[in-house]
């Protein structure tokens, strides 16, 4: 019965020797990687004879839902609490027992809040579709109602108007099932100090609140640095994917004098505004046979669903007028990459990348959107004929590896636009826009060049061969200096949407091919679609605030399994 | 399936294997009908396969090892030269950092990917080599059952070639609390304090504030 043989004893001996070597040499993890002790394979390729069936997780198929049965929910802007006494707020802690710890707000005296908002994170009920049961979700909402009024709330902010958002965690402390009731709300792409960033390791539990200070400050006070379409989501270390899947997602729109939410203002960009400026928040889900959103707790590579939600609804319809709209597209994942086109193949104008207005609109017929990316488009429904047009996802994406690259025909319709009557249009024809937002001038002095390699490591995920440790600073970047970062895909055929917090970057080249004016990536960005085998060179400058920030894969399942690194902005030398 | 059928098979296993049931017993067990396909839990996630520990004791995966418990588990094999030596060392450090909780309110399991080689005696030797403290079970089962368990628990690579290569096996530690249905995972060769921080998230009321 015991199959002990010579080979086995050899293997035993090797394991023992390895162990002794590690102990004797007191090798660090970095050393182990350098010596190849941690590399997968390499010694001998011993085929184990294990079967090559696909993953054991049963492929769940969501119950059927009737398409185009419900209207698209339009997120309503959160209103500030105007009765709150702003003078009660300070840079330091408020001093009550339910406040989560944080560092003092930086630049508080220069950016004293002019508005105060309250958000309550809570379990509420929501219906993803009338054919599925109303079910508990977790969301951000400005009131304490038990039902979600809208799946994705939005916050409208303006440059020059600093705000404080009090985020109260009232999630069920005794929660059962996927998700954890600790949160750290990250405002994605915001130029916010570390203590208000929603760092993954700054989570706090149910019953506590934190005041987030959003300065709405231009980086370097440069108007060309204005941000436009941001989003917030929970970022709790190890549980981001689960908590975001539960619904902790919202949008944040930043206006300024040019992008002013008034299409008739001749001093502004005259982009479609008001009811014609609509966020479309995409999520990917799968539902069990009872119609309840299901999260596979045993997936390490990614979560790919079979129902896409738009603003929280499956295949809703949107009654539009025949005129131009600004649609702000956001992919909240967790893992699916999207590629959009319209069913009639009509062209539209891409006016932003990652929510930042481009130097000039770019006319296109399709758009790629990886997880966490945002793109604003202008669509002229006046150019469509017939009674309806559909927004399609045409990109095949089967598992956490990434999209297959195959373009599906016709693909999956996600949203139906019912074409209504013609309506007055105060916005400008994008073909006539010569210039939107210019790009900031880049520094010629580069303080440091770094390389970040994103790799799979035995089912987990690493950056430069290291697994995330919240207490290890992987890069110290000197305040006020620029760096060149090379993002490299470590291989294995995986695609990674790479995101860095706080500072945006400019993509200089992909695999050595320069990004040129007129390219959609000739823009300020915070997410990179890192295709298999790709090397992407970016420029980034560190300004205004010091503190810790992460960079990570935004396939949130990869992120939760350690594909994250920490960079600190320091008022001292880089290292 | 019904509890009665399970109990019947379980009973016959005890008869077959006696007090110290070895691998042979477990193999006989799972060859009696497609027991492995049975799930122990209502959601069908955890197969109720029979595993044999380094002490030659038998356990049902769900009924005896998971149900209502806080657990930490991974896969290993004693002949692994790349992934397991460091992973096991890390987890031994984590076990120490858990100050005697392992075996009491937290349960640690390491399941071999080479069940034919990792007999209870071999597993005991492996534990001794690494300084594994009491309360942490090393387990084997039939190859088919382990394969099922591995897939159900998501320790798979989507690339079939890599997946079939033992030398590139998944180096992840899974932690969970069946009582509240909370599960997470982290690399088993991460720094011990990070593994510990991750594992402690399965306590129902993690630190109220960071
Ligand atoms: Cu990734």
XYZ file of C-alpha atoms and ligand atoms in Angstrom:
786
model
C 0.000 0.000 0.000
C 2.855 2.413 0.676
C 4.239 3.507 -2.633
C 7.412 4.925 -1.211
C 10.108 4.728 -3.819
C 13.497 6.178 -4.588
C 12.046 9.136 -6.486
C 9.852 10.009 -3.588
C 12.668 9.897 -1.116
C 14.623 12.172 -3.368
C 11.776 14.597 -3.392
C 11.465 14.390 0.369
C 15.133 15.028 0.702
C 14.958 17.996 -1.607
C 12.129 19.521 0.402
C 14.103 19.023 3.585
C 17.193 20.579 2.061
C 15.195 23.510 0.796
C 13.776 24.042 4.211
C 17.206 23.872 5.851
C 18.678 26.230 3.295
C 15.952 28.749 3.881
C 16.384 28.610 7.621
C 20.187 28.609 7.572
C 20.581 31.368 5.055
C 17.883 33.548 6.627
C 16.930 34.471 3.096
C 14.451 37.233 2.539
C 11.608 36.730 0.145
C 13.420 38.970 -2.317
C 16.422 36.658 -2.122
C 14.274 33.619 -2.645
C 12.881 35.118 -5.801
C 16.301 36.134 -6.987
C 17.636 32.619 -6.465
C 14.690 31.151 -8.264
C 13.505 29.269 -5.202
C 10.089 30.756 -5.606
C 9.775 30.432 -9.331
C 7.118 28.037 -10.515
C 8.431 25.003 -12.354
C 11.935 25.178 -13.676
C 13.425 22.172 -11.959
C 11.654 19.365 -13.677
C 8.383 19.266 -15.435
C 6.665 16.424 -13.684
C 3.366 15.777 -15.290
C 1.148 14.771 -12.466
C -1.435 13.072 -14.594
C -4.130 15.287 -13.190
C -7.049 15.660 -15.480
C -7.316 18.715 -17.662
C -10.985 19.419 -17.078
C -11.879 23.020 -16.566
C -12.377 24.469 -13.125
C -14.686 22.534 -10.842
C -16.902 25.502 -10.155
C -20.192 24.644 -11.758
C -21.034 27.065 -14.516
C -23.998 28.933 -13.225
C -26.583 30.173 -15.691
C -28.762 33.043 -14.547
C -32.542 32.709 -14.816
C -34.089 34.205 -17.927
C -35.045 37.847 -17.743
C -37.315 39.684 -20.159
C -35.335 42.327 -21.995
C -36.383 45.973 -22.131
C -38.980 45.583 -19.400
C -37.888 48.426 -17.123
C -36.582 51.954 -17.548
C -32.953 52.852 -17.005
C -32.584 54.350 -13.515
C -30.983 57.765 -13.683
C -28.788 58.406 -10.651
C -29.925 61.530 -8.841
C -27.276 63.880 -7.483
C -26.767 63.693 -3.765
C -27.801 66.887 -1.974
C -25.592 68.478 0.675
C -26.737 68.763 4.262
C -27.204 72.529 4.372
C -28.186 72.631 8.029
C -24.854 71.220 9.130
C -22.568 73.730 10.811
C -19.361 73.606 8.744
C -17.380 75.328 11.471
C -17.659 72.122 13.504
C -15.293 70.422 11.087
C -11.557 70.585 11.466
C -8.403 69.065 10.048
C -8.100 66.733 12.998
C -10.540 64.228 14.385
C -13.916 65.439 15.604
C -13.359 63.618 18.849
C -16.439 61.449 19.068
C -16.213 57.753 19.750
C -17.747 56.599 16.482
C -15.188 58.335 14.286
C -12.655 56.079 12.557
C -9.024 57.060 12.988
C -7.271 58.977 10.237
C -4.373 61.363 9.746
C -5.163 65.082 9.833
C -6.433 66.539 6.582
C -3.611 68.102 4.586
C -4.035 71.619 3.168
C -7.194 72.001 5.284
C -6.739 75.722 5.844
C -6.485 76.330 2.112
C -9.394 74.107 1.165
C -11.958 74.559 3.937
C -15.128 72.720 2.965
C -17.973 74.737 1.532
C -20.426 71.854 1.481
C -21.068 68.865 3.685
C -22.515 65.609 2.379
C -23.545 62.504 4.246
C -23.479 59.006 2.872
C -24.679 55.956 4.692
C -23.372 52.565 3.679
C -26.156 50.196 4.444
C -27.876 47.012 3.380
C -30.875 48.001 1.328
C -33.184 46.217 -1.062
C -32.966 46.477 -4.814
C -34.460 44.800 -7.837
C -32.030 44.111 -10.652
C -34.955 43.102 -12.812
C -38.667 42.630 -12.318
C -38.272 38.905 -13.135
C -35.812 38.482 -10.267
C -36.654 38.861 -6.586
C -36.004 42.111 -4.813
C -32.898 41.366 -2.789
C -30.462 42.860 -0.328
C -27.609 44.890 -1.747
C -25.080 47.164 -0.078
C -24.947 50.692 -1.359
C -24.086 54.277 -0.642
C -27.083 56.510 -0.177
C -27.717 59.925 1.260
C -30.602 58.800 3.439
C -31.178 55.930 5.820
C -34.027 54.360 3.817
C -34.148 50.590 3.673
C -34.831 50.482 -0.024
C -32.283 51.631 -2.559
C -33.733 54.546 -4.495
C -31.183 54.110 -7.201
C -28.390 51.628 -7.625
C -25.592 54.067 -8.277
C -25.818 57.405 -6.529
C -23.868 60.297 -7.950
C -22.230 63.316 -6.432
C -21.881 66.520 -8.439
C -18.902 68.620 -7.409
C -17.173 71.720 -8.731
C -13.618 72.900 -8.851
C -13.020 75.630 -6.313
C -15.638 74.142 -4.005
C -14.030 71.817 -1.433
C -16.389 69.429 0.298
C -16.453 66.971 3.152
C -18.283 63.692 2.719
C -19.120 61.961 5.967
C -19.244 58.274 5.159
C -21.020 56.278 7.816
C -20.628 52.517 7.805
C -23.948 51.041 8.866
C -23.536 47.692 7.157
C -24.838 44.732 9.150
C -22.122 43.853 11.663
C -23.469 40.297 11.901
C -23.613 39.878 8.123
C -23.607 36.363 6.677
C -22.482 35.534 3.155
C -19.991 37.101 0.797
C -18.742 40.581 1.580
C -17.318 41.988 4.779
C -18.843 44.908 6.657
C -15.572 46.873 6.884
C -15.067 49.523 4.270
C -12.653 52.071 2.920
C -14.324 54.169 0.251
C -11.954 55.098 -2.539
C -12.714 58.018 -4.818
C -11.139 56.690 -7.982
C -8.994 59.212 -9.912
C -9.440 61.983 -7.352
C -6.571 64.295 -6.539
C -7.071 63.669 -2.837
C -4.701 63.434 0.065
C -3.898 59.923 1.243
C -6.073 60.204 4.373
C -9.100 60.929 2.167
C -8.175 58.520 -0.623
C -9.828 55.416 0.743
C -6.643 53.405 0.966
C -7.282 49.618 1.023
C -5.731 49.260 4.462
C -7.625 52.203 6.027
C -10.879 50.325 6.524
C -13.239 50.829 9.399
C -16.050 48.745 10.757
C -19.789 48.990 11.095
C -20.868 51.706 13.497
C -18.028 54.058 12.575
C -17.782 56.993 10.222
C -15.018 58.886 8.507
C -14.906 62.405 7.107
C -13.402 62.445 3.628
C -12.019 65.807 2.589
C -12.361 66.274 -1.153
C -10.503 69.483 -1.998
C -11.653 69.480 -5.631
C -8.290 70.996 -6.266
C -6.603 71.092 -9.651
C -3.301 69.247 -9.627
C -0.592 71.872 -9.653
C -3.454 74.415 -10.001
C -3.353 73.802 -13.746
C -6.769 74.038 -15.498
C -5.569 71.430 -17.989
C -5.462 69.006 -15.062
C -9.231 69.146 -14.511
C -10.873 65.780 -13.883
C -14.394 65.029 -15.029
C -15.890 61.614 -14.399
C -14.749 59.791 -11.271
C -16.282 56.991 -9.295
C -16.214 55.781 -5.764
C -16.232 52.219 -4.544
C -15.278 50.213 -1.524
C -11.636 49.197 -1.467
C -11.355 47.017 1.647
C -8.145 44.982 1.429
C -8.803 41.348 0.397
C -12.561 41.982 0.008
C -12.862 44.687 -2.652
C -14.307 42.336 -5.252
C -16.947 40.976 -2.859
C -17.974 44.370 -1.502
C -18.138 46.025 -4.901
C -20.164 43.076 -6.189
C -22.571 43.675 -3.289
C -23.165 47.132 -4.718
C -20.795 49.611 -3.066
C -20.373 51.736 -6.180
C -21.168 55.354 -7.029
C -20.162 58.116 -9.410
C -18.646 61.547 -8.886
C -18.795 64.235 -11.522
C -16.534 67.265 -11.378
C -17.430 70.441 -13.223
C -15.500 73.617 -13.792
C -16.061 76.854 -15.706
C -15.586 75.167 -19.066
C -17.170 71.806 -18.425
C -19.964 73.612 -16.652
C -23.078 71.460 -16.990
C -24.738 74.157 -19.076
C -24.797 73.527 -22.807
C -26.075 77.025 -23.484
C -23.186 78.800 -21.751
C -21.196 80.261 -24.626
C -18.105 80.505 -22.420
C -18.151 76.781 -21.764
C -17.554 73.693 -23.881
C -21.281 73.449 -24.704
C -21.425 69.717 -24.084
C -24.867 68.139 -23.595
C -25.937 68.965 -20.058
C -28.616 68.422 -17.448
C -30.919 65.543 -18.311
C -28.829 64.931 -21.447
C -25.681 64.141 -19.436
C -26.161 60.587 -18.181
C -23.798 58.198 -16.379
C -24.043 54.598 -17.549
C -22.565 52.339 -14.896
C -21.933 48.784 -16.076
C -21.676 45.792 -13.785
C -21.282 42.108 -14.500
C -23.308 39.633 -12.482
C -24.622 36.102 -12.339
C -27.749 35.020 -10.473
C -28.498 31.673 -8.862
C -31.610 29.634 -9.553
C -33.477 31.673 -6.942
C -32.568 34.825 -8.797
C -30.158 36.082 -6.143
C -26.863 37.657 -7.213
C -24.220 34.980 -6.766
C -20.557 35.493 -6.019
C -18.140 32.611 -6.510
C -16.036 32.734 -3.347
C -13.650 30.159 -4.745
C -12.531 31.977 -7.894
C -8.933 33.169 -7.950
C -8.735 34.431 -11.528
C -11.819 36.529 -12.003
C -15.588 36.614 -11.760
C -17.355 36.543 -15.101
C -21.135 36.800 -15.080
C -23.799 36.353 -17.718
C -25.951 39.409 -16.919
C -24.707 42.929 -17.364
C -26.413 45.640 -15.370
C -26.676 49.257 -16.464
C -27.219 51.595 -13.527
C -28.236 48.488 -11.595
C -30.791 47.097 -14.053
C -30.541 44.216 -16.484
C -31.299 45.260 -20.053
C -33.269 48.402 -19.277
C -34.681 50.807 -21.819
C -34.016 54.511 -22.018
C -36.495 56.881 -23.670
C -34.334 59.419 -25.421
C -35.101 62.479 -27.494
C -33.674 62.908 -30.952
C -30.732 65.108 -30.064
C -27.215 64.831 -28.655
C -26.483 63.150 -25.345
C -23.357 62.915 -23.273
C -23.119 59.362 -21.991
C -20.524 58.680 -19.317
C -19.561 55.023 -19.473
C -18.026 53.287 -16.460
C -17.098 49.628 -16.185
C -17.239 48.495 -12.543
C -16.176 44.914 -13.284
C -15.413 42.866 -11.275
C -13.424 41.284 -14.125
C -15.146 41.658 -17.476
C -13.631 43.832 -20.210
C -16.169 45.470 -22.492
C -16.205 46.698 -26.064
C -19.180 48.801 -27.103
C -20.840 49.711 -30.342
C -24.314 50.683 -31.401
C -26.570 48.176 -33.124
C -26.892 50.441 -36.178
C -23.127 50.956 -36.156
C -23.615 54.721 -35.891
C -20.555 56.797 -35.141
C -20.235 58.823 -31.978
C -17.588 61.084 -30.483
C -15.270 60.037 -27.715
C -14.593 63.190 -25.711
C -12.761 61.816 -22.688
C -10.426 59.112 -21.552
C -10.747 57.989 -17.939
C -13.189 60.821 -17.496
C -10.721 63.526 -18.545
C -11.698 65.591 -21.544
C -9.501 64.956 -24.570
C -7.716 67.707 -26.501
C -10.345 67.192 -29.195
C -13.339 64.865 -29.802
C -12.511 61.682 -31.712
C -15.150 60.167 -33.985
C -15.455 56.400 -33.586
C -17.843 53.493 -33.945
C -16.612 51.323 -31.090
C -14.962 51.749 -27.732
C -13.046 49.488 -25.377
C -13.627 49.801 -21.673
C -11.647 47.726 -19.233
C -12.505 47.521 -15.548
C -12.535 50.939 -13.845
C -12.036 52.878 -17.068
C -14.416 55.730 -17.868
C -15.135 57.169 -21.260
C -17.529 60.020 -22.076
C -19.110 59.867 -25.483
C -21.440 62.195 -27.352
C -24.142 60.408 -29.275
C -26.500 62.155 -31.657
C -29.750 60.193 -31.644
C -31.003 62.545 -34.328
C -28.789 60.618 -36.714
C -30.481 57.310 -35.898
C -33.403 56.054 -37.914
C -36.238 53.765 -36.882
C -37.725 53.573 -33.421
C -34.857 52.219 -31.387
C -31.138 51.564 -31.214
C -29.189 49.289 -28.889
C -25.898 49.643 -27.079
C -24.058 46.369 -27.641
C -21.162 44.659 -25.913
C -19.254 42.837 -28.638
C -16.189 41.595 -26.778
C -15.956 37.916 -25.950
C -14.745 37.381 -22.394
C -15.024 33.905 -20.929
C -12.794 33.701 -17.867
C -10.513 35.729 -15.617
C -7.629 35.400 -18.061
C -8.968 38.364 -19.997
C -10.971 38.940 -23.158
C -10.373 36.462 -25.954
C -10.110 39.328 -28.428
C -12.899 37.882 -30.524
C -15.462 40.464 -31.634
C -18.932 38.987 -31.449
C -21.526 39.645 -34.071
C -24.000 40.878 -33.079
C -22.905 40.636 -29.431
C -25.084 41.282 -26.380
C -27.494 44.201 -26.286
C -27.143 45.913 -22.899
C -29.366 48.971 -23.212
C -32.210 49.893 -25.539
C -32.693 53.492 -26.569
C -36.292 54.218 -27.561
C -36.065 57.119 -29.974
C -38.579 59.810 -29.118
C -39.358 63.150 -30.678
C -36.780 65.659 -31.766
C -35.834 68.081 -29.024
C -34.071 71.412 -28.807
C -30.332 70.968 -28.562
C -28.188 73.717 -27.101
C -25.029 71.665 -27.323
C -22.474 72.078 -30.045
C -21.822 69.593 -32.844
C -18.609 67.852 -31.752
C -17.323 68.012 -35.332
C -17.107 71.765 -34.788
C -15.089 71.507 -31.587
C -11.482 72.374 -32.336
C -10.254 72.172 -28.824
C -11.486 70.757 -25.555
C -9.008 70.360 -22.736
C -5.340 70.770 -23.580
C -2.743 68.487 -22.097
C -0.446 69.733 -19.343
C 3.189 70.297 -20.229
C 5.380 67.430 -19.073
C 8.577 67.947 -17.110
C 11.766 67.252 -19.003
C 13.630 66.378 -15.821
C 12.892 62.810 -14.775
C 13.797 62.057 -11.194
C 13.561 58.280 -11.402
C 12.608 55.424 -13.707
C 10.876 52.346 -12.319
C 9.558 49.117 -13.720
C 6.481 47.334 -12.398
C 5.970 43.775 -13.591
C 2.526 42.269 -13.050
C 2.615 38.536 -12.853
C 0.725 35.451 -11.862
C 2.353 33.563 -9.063
C 0.982 30.117 -8.292
C -2.618 31.211 -8.431
C -1.985 34.467 -6.645
C -0.762 37.697 -8.140
C 2.399 39.660 -7.693
C 3.983 42.971 -8.607
C 7.722 42.736 -9.236
C 7.584 39.270 -7.726
C 6.324 40.653 -4.435
C 3.031 40.059 -2.744
C 1.292 43.008 -1.193
C 2.316 43.943 2.303
C 0.616 47.050 3.605
C 3.675 47.948 5.674
C 6.231 47.677 2.893
C 6.778 50.772 0.772
C 7.685 49.551 -2.701
C 8.528 53.005 -4.037
C 9.194 56.384 -2.496
C 8.502 59.192 -4.916
C 9.728 62.683 -4.193
C 7.067 65.354 -3.987
C 7.260 67.753 -6.909
C 9.193 65.425 -9.211
C 8.328 63.417 -12.298
C 9.128 59.773 -12.961
C 8.930 57.309 -15.807
C 7.157 54.100 -14.952
C 7.256 51.012 -17.113
C 4.297 48.701 -16.622
C 5.033 45.215 -17.870
C 2.785 42.239 -18.248
C 4.607 39.291 -16.702
C 3.078 36.867 -19.166
C 0.935 33.777 -19.133
C -1.619 35.270 -21.476
C -3.310 37.373 -18.795
C -4.773 40.822 -19.295
C -4.600 43.276 -16.401
C -6.306 46.633 -16.030
C -3.617 48.435 -14.041
C -4.596 51.420 -11.934
C -2.586 53.783 -9.791
C -4.214 55.960 -7.187
C -4.004 59.703 -6.936
C -1.769 60.888 -9.763
C -2.772 60.352 -13.341
C -0.233 59.427 -15.944
C 0.412 59.967 -19.608
C 1.036 56.913 -21.740
C 4.200 57.587 -23.706
C 4.401 54.319 -25.596
C 3.059 50.795 -25.879
C 5.700 48.190 -26.727
C 7.930 51.008 -27.879
C 5.316 52.521 -30.203
C 4.764 56.142 -29.232
C 1.258 57.390 -28.471
C 0.637 60.325 -30.810
C -1.716 63.301 -30.907
C -5.097 62.140 -32.108
C -4.786 58.713 -30.466
C -7.435 58.036 -27.833
C -4.622 57.302 -25.388
C -3.060 60.703 -26.008
C -4.693 61.701 -22.763
C -4.417 61.765 -19.009
C -5.255 58.317 -17.691
C -5.414 56.318 -14.487
C -6.105 52.825 -15.861
C -4.029 50.931 -18.393
C -5.291 47.975 -20.334
C -2.149 45.854 -20.089
C -2.547 43.250 -22.798
C -0.629 39.963 -22.721
C 3.045 40.507 -23.405
C 2.771 44.277 -23.285
C 5.130 46.912 -21.947
C 3.688 50.348 -21.407
C 5.777 53.388 -20.598
C 4.136 56.235 -18.718
C 5.021 59.641 -17.379
C 3.762 60.619 -13.938
C 4.408 63.550 -11.619
C 3.806 63.676 -7.860
C 2.295 66.881 -6.588
C 0.499 68.614 -3.759
C 0.105 65.884 -1.103
C 2.324 63.365 0.639
C 1.330 59.953 1.914
C 0.723 56.344 0.936
C -1.091 55.195 -2.183
C -1.516 51.841 -3.903
C -1.149 50.763 -7.477
C -2.901 47.558 -8.380
C -4.689 45.426 -10.892
C -8.337 46.446 -11.217
C -9.497 42.968 -12.055
C -10.559 43.139 -8.434
C -10.165 39.396 -7.972
C -6.480 39.732 -8.879
C -6.261 42.769 -6.637
C -7.716 40.880 -3.683
C -5.128 38.156 -4.166
C -2.170 40.458 -3.680
C -1.680 42.153 -7.074
C -0.994 45.452 -5.415
C 2.028 47.545 -4.496
C 2.445 50.579 -2.302
C 4.027 53.846 -3.325
C 4.507 56.765 -0.979
C 4.911 60.391 -1.928
C 7.567 61.773 0.371
C 9.069 65.144 1.085
C 12.518 63.653 0.779
C 14.670 61.688 -1.622
C 13.136 59.071 -3.890
C 14.035 55.434 -3.419
C -28.316 12.919 -1.201
C -29.921 11.841 1.967
C -28.156 11.637 5.247
C -29.093 7.986 5.487
C -27.064 7.037 2.452
C -24.130 9.035 3.669
C -24.304 7.443 7.056
C -24.492 4.034 5.532
C -21.345 4.588 3.535
C -19.638 6.176 6.446
C -20.542 3.194 8.568
C -19.207 0.752 6.034
C -15.986 2.693 5.875
C -15.517 2.300 9.566
C -16.057 -1.429 9.231
C -13.683 -1.646 6.309
C -10.925 0.378 7.786
C -11.282 -0.326 11.433
C -9.808 2.087 13.901
C -6.783 3.110 11.908
C -8.137 3.466 8.427
C -5.401 3.939 5.878
C -5.432 5.185 2.354
C -6.687 1.876 1.052
C -9.809 2.239 3.115
C -10.502 5.684 1.789
C -10.005 4.473 -1.748
C -12.422 1.654 -1.241
C -14.821 4.142 0.259
C -15.006 6.467 -2.653
C -15.194 3.661 -5.111
C -18.469 2.652 -3.465
C -20.807 4.725 -5.561
C -20.071 8.274 -6.619
C -19.812 9.530 -3.114
C -17.393 12.239 -4.059
C -19.975 14.029 -6.123
C -22.101 14.577 -3.048
C -21.990 17.967 -1.496
C -22.103 18.395 2.202
C -23.503 21.887 2.327
C -26.792 23.216 1.019
C -25.088 25.354 -1.649
C -23.230 22.422 -3.106
C -19.819 24.009 -2.743
C -18.102 21.622 -0.368
C -17.857 17.994 -1.439
C -18.307 15.666 1.468
C -15.380 13.467 0.553
C -13.595 11.388 3.155
C -10.089 12.433 4.082
C -7.599 10.618 6.249
C -5.343 12.576 8.554
C -1.706 12.168 9.493
C -3.038 10.390 12.568
C -4.958 7.992 10.299
C -8.276 9.373 11.438
C -11.052 9.831 8.915
C -13.020 12.979 8.368
C -15.801 14.043 6.066
C -14.695 17.235 4.393
C -17.854 19.207 4.993
C -19.465 17.487 7.946
C -16.361 17.113 10.062
C -13.955 19.757 8.849
C -15.940 22.711 7.544
C -19.456 22.788 8.951
C -19.862 25.626 11.428
C -16.108 26.117 11.712
C -13.471 28.730 11.075
C -10.900 27.127 8.841
C -7.654 27.730 7.017
C -6.676 25.309 4.305
C -4.296 24.797 1.455
C -2.923 22.072 -0.739
C 0.608 20.762 -0.498
C 2.682 17.701 -1.247
C 5.715 16.675 0.663
C 7.848 16.287 -2.434
C 7.190 19.833 -3.598
C 10.415 21.730 -4.049
C 9.171 25.106 -5.178
C 6.028 26.256 -3.518
C 5.368 24.210 -0.427
C 8.576 24.587 1.561
C 8.135 28.313 1.902
C 4.339 28.130 2.133
C 4.484 25.595 4.939
C 7.121 27.613 6.721
C 4.971 30.731 6.454
C 1.939 28.885 7.757
C 3.945 27.456 10.657
C 4.810 31.044 11.566
C 1.161 31.984 11.251
C 0.216 29.059 13.483
C 2.585 30.414 16.118
C 1.152 33.894 15.735
C -2.311 32.482 16.369
C -1.238 31.624 19.930
C -2.878 28.268 20.384
C -6.108 29.059 18.575
C -5.352 26.402 15.935
C -7.234 23.235 16.769
C -9.484 25.113 19.181
C -11.612 27.724 17.405
C -9.554 27.889 14.227
C -8.796 24.807 12.174
C -5.883 24.372 9.805
C -5.874 21.758 7.072
C -3.289 20.910 4.457
C -4.426 18.432 1.836
C -1.868 16.557 -0.223
C -1.863 16.644 -3.987
C 0.115 13.383 -4.041
C -2.032 11.084 -1.942
C -0.241 7.894 -2.968
C 3.072 9.190 -1.670
C 1.889 11.262 1.268
C 0.769 8.519 3.579
C 0.021 9.335 7.211
C 3.580 8.357 8.135
C 5.082 10.576 5.440
C 2.839 13.446 6.481
C 3.904 13.030 10.110
C 7.527 13.219 8.998
C 6.794 16.330 6.970
C 5.103 17.987 9.949
C 8.063 17.172 12.134
C 10.488 18.618 9.591
C 8.608 21.879 9.509
C 7.800 22.115 13.181
C 4.048 21.984 12.737
C 2.330 22.336 16.096
C -0.634 20.223 17.211
C -4.092 21.170 15.997
C -3.215 21.380 12.284
C -4.346 18.406 10.259
C -2.502 17.045 7.256
C -4.854 15.050 5.089
C -5.034 12.755 2.144
C -7.816 11.041 0.244
C -8.225 9.168 -2.982
C -6.777 10.885 -6.026
C -10.237 11.370 -7.551
C -11.591 12.914 -4.383
C -8.652 15.253 -4.018
C -9.025 16.263 -7.618
C -12.673 17.071 -7.024
C -11.874 18.982 -3.863
C -9.118 20.922 -5.566
C -11.442 22.007 -8.347
C -14.357 22.829 -6.076
C -12.116 24.969 -3.910
C -10.827 26.816 -6.953
C -7.196 25.687 -6.744
C -7.001 25.480 -10.501
C -5.187 27.139 -13.338
C -7.251 27.916 -16.434
C -4.314 26.779 -18.563
C -4.745 22.986 -18.688
C -1.023 22.376 -19.135
C -0.104 24.423 -16.102
C -3.004 22.938 -14.216
C -1.723 19.436 -14.899
C 1.766 20.356 -13.756
C 2.155 19.625 -10.061
C 5.237 21.800 -9.929
C 3.182 24.869 -10.703
C 0.364 24.123 -8.281
C -1.676 26.859 -6.666
C 0.114 28.406 -3.695
C -2.858 29.988 -2.056
C -4.295 29.629 1.412
C -8.034 29.742 1.672
C -9.667 30.893 4.880
C -13.301 30.866 5.789
C -15.974 30.872 8.415
C -18.730 28.478 7.457
C -21.023 29.794 10.178
C -21.279 33.187 8.471
C -20.341 32.133 4.945
C -17.299 34.383 4.701
C -14.388 33.201 2.544
C -11.229 34.763 1.302
C -7.810 33.747 0.072
C -4.273 35.007 0.063
C -0.965 33.739 -1.281
C 0.494 31.167 1.084
C 3.978 32.581 0.561
C 2.979 36.103 1.551
C 4.540 37.654 4.624
C 3.168 35.913 7.728
C 1.754 39.109 9.223
C -0.251 39.701 6.036
C -1.487 36.100 6.013
C -2.474 36.505 9.653
C -4.296 39.786 8.999
C -6.181 38.156 6.150
C -7.094 35.090 8.197
C -8.392 37.173 11.098
C -11.043 38.669 8.819
C -13.058 35.477 9.327
C -13.709 36.359 12.939
C -17.299 37.567 12.798
C -16.513 40.941 14.349
C -13.116 41.923 13.064
C -11.566 44.906 14.780
C -14.269 47.537 14.722
C -11.819 50.107 13.513
C -8.524 49.815 11.755
Cu -4.900 41.416 -13.137
